[in-house]
Amino acid sequence: MNYLVTGCSRGVGLEICRVLLEEGHTVYGIARSHTNEFIDLEKTFPEQVYFKSIDLTDAESVHKIIFKDFVGNKTAIHGFVNNAAMAYDDIVTNLNLDKLKSMYAVNVFTPMIITKYVIRNMLLHRTKGSIIHISSISAHTGYKGLAMYASSKGALEAFSKDTAREWGERGIRSNVVVPGFMETAMSSSLTSEQKDRIYKRTSLKTATSIRSVAETVGFILSDKACSITGQNIHVDNGTI
């Protein structure tokens, strides 16, 4: 199977790629940075993994760069994992419109455009494919300073549910995986005290496992989850 994964170079995106490669699939990875960790994956799975550096703030360039220069319509895409995201954290009274637009470009507009062309590829190849958007627990429970970020993830969740309804009769599924707070670069700015307060709100009282999130994505992409669509799957240590 061929899978397109954005935000592939670190954190949960890197682990999703690892899970898919270990299962024998081919991964087309997209990220701004070609990290040493992803290069190690390329060395371990030289016949299965491809990388393209892309600025995901530029939604207008997606069609050419991804679907003409990188993957191309001759390659059947069996699944798309929209993992790339930009964090814009601040309280609402400090909201900056330019920063908000930049975040929405990466978190909402570009993923929607990629989804458009992924579905066209699936229709061309008559593929019963799977689309997964990585959301955030902040879209479901309030955290100070995350209103703008959470709103972008909420938009994705609505988009996914309606995509599932729209294309289900063609065998194309769309779901959302909602992780809890993980130890990633995006959360690295938090102090240990702040992290502890967040973890105490969960049933398991600890950070969400990145591997658990990645394994869940692998399952939802697979035919084992063929009857799961239009859903939000929480992997959040019991936050909700």
C-alpha positions as CSV (number, residue, x, y, z in Angstrom):
1,M,0.0,0.0,0.0
2,N,1.1,3.6,-0.7
3,Y,0.6,6.2,2.1
4,L,1.0,9.9,2.0
5,V,2.0,11.4,5.4
6,T,2.5,15.1,6.2
7,G,4.6,16.3,9.1
8,C,6.6,13.1,8.7
9,S,10.0,14.2,10.0
10,R,9.5,14.2,13.7
11,G,7.2,13.3,16.6
12,V,4.0,11.4,16.0
13,G,4.4,11.8,12.2
14,L,7.8,10.1,12.2
15,E,6.4,7.3,14.4
16,I,3.4,6.8,12.0
17,C,5.8,6.4,9.1
18,R,7.8,3.9,11.2
19,V,4.7,1.8,11.9
20,L,3.6,1.8,8.2
21,L,7.1,0.9,7.0
22,E,7.4,-1.9,9.5
23,E,4.1,-3.3,8.1
24,G,5.7,-3.4,4.7
25,H,4.0,-0.3,3.2
26,T,5.5,2.5,1.1
27,V,5.5,5.9,2.6
28,Y,5.6,9.3,0.7
29,G,6.6,11.7,3.5
30,I,6.2,15.4,3.4
31,A,7.7,17.9,5.8
32,R,9.5,21.2,5.9
33,S,12.7,19.7,7.4
34,H,14.5,16.6,6.3
35,T,15.6,15.5,9.8
36,N,18.3,13.0,10.8
37,E,15.6,10.8,12.3
38,F,13.8,10.6,9.0
39,I,17.0,10.0,7.1
40,D,17.6,7.0,9.4
41,L,14.2,5.6,8.3
42,E,15.3,6.1,4.7
43,K,18.4,4.1,5.4
44,T,16.5,1.3,7.2
45,F,13.8,1.1,4.5
46,P,15.5,2.3,1.3
47,E,13.0,0.8,-1.1
48,Q,9.9,1.9,0.8
49,V,10.2,5.5,1.7
50,Y,10.4,8.8,-0.2
51,F,10.7,12.4,1.1
52,K,9.7,15.8,-0.2
53,S,10.4,19.1,1.5
54,I,7.4,21.4,1.1
55,D,6.2,24.7,2.6
56,L,2.6,23.8,3.6
57,T,1.7,27.4,4.1
58,D,1.4,27.7,0.3
59,A,-1.8,25.8,-0.4
60,E,-1.8,26.9,-4.1
61,S,1.5,25.0,-4.8
62,V,0.2,21.7,-3.4
63,H,-1.2,20.3,-6.6
64,K,1.9,20.6,-8.7
65,I,4.5,19.8,-6.0
66,I,2.8,16.8,-4.5
67,F,0.6,15.3,-7.2
68,K,2.7,16.1,-10.3
69,D,6.3,16.4,-9.1
70,F,6.3,13.9,-6.2
71,V,3.7,11.2,-6.2
72,G,1.9,11.6,-9.5
73,N,-1.3,10.2,-10.7
74,K,0.3,7.0,-11.9
75,T,0.8,6.0,-8.3
76,A,-2.2,4.8,-6.5
77,I,-2.6,6.4,-3.0
78,H,-4.3,4.1,-0.6
79,G,-4.2,6.4,2.4
80,F,-3.5,9.9,3.5
81,V,-2.4,11.0,7.0
82,N,-2.7,14.7,7.6
83,N,-0.4,15.1,10.6
84,A,1.5,18.4,9.9
85,A,0.4,21.3,12.1
86,M,1.5,24.7,13.3
87,A,0.9,25.8,16.9
88,Y,-0.2,29.4,17.6
89,D,-0.7,29.7,21.3
90,D,-1.9,32.8,23.0
91,I,-4.9,34.2,24.9
92,V,-7.8,35.4,22.8
93,T,-7.4,39.1,23.7
94,N,-3.9,38.9,22.1
95,L,-5.1,37.3,18.8
96,N,-3.0,38.3,15.8
97,L,-4.8,38.0,12.4
98,D,-1.6,37.3,10.4
99,K,-0.5,34.5,12.8
100,L,-4.0,33.1,12.7
101,K,-4.0,33.0,8.9
102,S,-0.6,31.3,8.8
103,M,-1.8,28.6,11.2
104,Y,-5.0,28.0,9.3
105,A,-3.0,27.7,6.0
106,V,-1.0,24.8,7.5
107,N,-3.7,23.2,9.7
108,V,-6.8,23.6,7.6
109,F,-6.5,25.0,4.1
110,T,-3.6,23.0,2.8
111,P,-4.9,19.7,4.3
112,M,-8.3,20.3,2.6
113,I,-6.6,20.9,-0.8
114,I,-4.5,17.7,-0.3
115,T,-7.6,15.8,0.6
116,K,-9.2,17.0,-2.7
117,Y,-6.4,15.6,-4.8
118,V,-6.1,12.4,-2.7
119,I,-9.7,11.6,-3.3
120,R,-9.3,12.3,-7.1
121,N,-6.4,9.9,-7.1
122,M,-8.5,7.3,-5.3
123,L,-11.3,7.7,-7.8
124,L,-8.9,7.4,-10.7
125,H,-7.5,4.2,-9.4
126,R,-10.8,2.9,-8.0
127,T,-9.2,2.7,-4.6
128,K,-11.2,2.2,-1.4
129,G,-8.9,4.5,0.6
130,S,-8.6,5.8,4.0
131,I,-8.0,9.4,5.1
132,I,-6.9,10.3,8.7
133,H,-6.6,13.8,10.2
134,I,-4.6,14.1,13.4
135,S,-6.5,16.4,15.7
136,S,-5.9,17.5,19.3
137,I,-7.6,16.9,22.6
138,S,-7.7,20.7,23.0
139,A,-10.6,20.7,20.5
140,H,-12.6,18.8,23.1
141,T,-11.6,20.2,26.5
142,G,-10.5,23.7,27.3
143,Y,-6.9,24.8,27.8
144,K,-5.8,28.3,28.4
145,G,-4.0,29.8,25.4
146,L,-5.1,27.1,22.9
147,A,-8.3,28.6,21.6
148,M,-7.0,29.5,18.2
149,Y,-5.1,26.2,17.7
150,A,-8.1,24.2,19.0
151,S,-10.4,26.0,16.5
152,S,-8.3,24.8,13.6
153,K,-8.5,21.2,14.8
154,G,-12.3,21.6,15.2
155,A,-12.6,22.7,11.6
156,L,-10.7,19.6,10.5
157,E,-13.0,17.3,12.5
158,A,-16.1,18.8,10.9
159,F,-14.4,18.6,7.4
160,S,-13.6,14.9,8.0
161,K,-17.1,13.9,9.1
162,D,-18.7,15.5,6.0
163,T,-16.0,14.0,3.8
164,A,-16.9,10.6,5.1
165,R,-20.5,11.1,4.3
166,E,-19.8,12.5,0.9
167,W,-17.5,9.7,-0.4
168,G,-18.5,6.7,1.7
169,E,-20.4,5.1,-1.2
170,R,-17.2,5.0,-3.2
171,G,-15.5,3.1,-0.4
172,I,-13.4,6.1,0.8
173,R,-13.3,6.5,4.6
174,S,-12.4,9.6,6.6
175,N,-11.6,9.6,10.3
176,V,-9.9,11.7,12.9
177,V,-7.4,10.5,15.5
178,V,-7.5,12.7,18.6
179,P,-4.3,12.4,20.7
180,G,-3.9,13.6,24.2
181,F,-0.9,15.6,25.2
182,M,2.3,13.9,24.0
183,E,6.0,14.6,24.6
184,T,6.6,16.3,21.2
185,A,8.4,19.4,19.9
186,M,5.1,21.2,19.9
187,S,4.7,20.7,23.7
188,S,8.4,21.2,24.5
189,S,7.8,24.9,25.5
190,L,5.7,23.8,28.5
191,T,7.3,23.6,31.9
192,S,7.4,20.3,33.8
193,E,4.8,21.8,36.2
194,Q,2.5,22.8,33.3
195,K,2.8,19.3,31.9
196,D,2.1,17.7,35.2
197,R,-1.1,19.7,35.6
198,I,-2.2,18.5,32.2
199,Y,-1.4,14.9,32.9
200,K,-3.3,15.0,36.2
201,R,-6.5,15.7,34.2
202,T,-6.2,12.3,32.5
203,S,-7.2,8.9,33.9
204,L,-3.7,7.4,33.4
205,K,-1.9,10.5,34.8
206,T,0.9,10.5,32.2
207,A,1.7,11.6,28.7
208,T,0.0,9.9,25.8
209,S,2.2,7.4,24.1
210,I,3.3,8.5,20.7
211,R,3.6,4.8,19.6
212,S,0.0,4.2,20.7
213,V,-1.2,7.0,18.6
214,A,0.8,5.8,15.6
215,E,-0.4,2.2,16.0
216,T,-4.0,3.5,16.1
217,V,-3.4,5.4,12.9
218,G,-2.0,2.2,11.3
219,F,-5.1,0.2,12.3
220,I,-7.6,2.9,11.0
221,L,-5.8,3.0,7.7
222,S,-6.0,-0.8,7.3
223,D,-8.8,-3.0,6.0
224,K,-9.3,-4.2,9.6
225,A,-11.1,-0.9,10.2
226,C,-13.1,-1.1,7.0
227,S,-16.4,-0.3,8.8
228,I,-15.0,2.7,10.7
229,T,-15.6,6.1,9.1
230,G,-16.8,9.6,10.1
231,Q,-15.4,9.0,13.6
232,N,-13.2,10.8,16.1
233,I,-11.0,8.1,17.7
234,H,-9.6,9.4,21.0
235,V,-6.1,8.2,22.1
236,D,-5.8,10.5,25.1
237,N,-5.1,8.5,28.3
238,G,-8.7,9.0,29.3
239,T,-8.8,12.8,29.2
240,I,-12.4,12.9,27.9
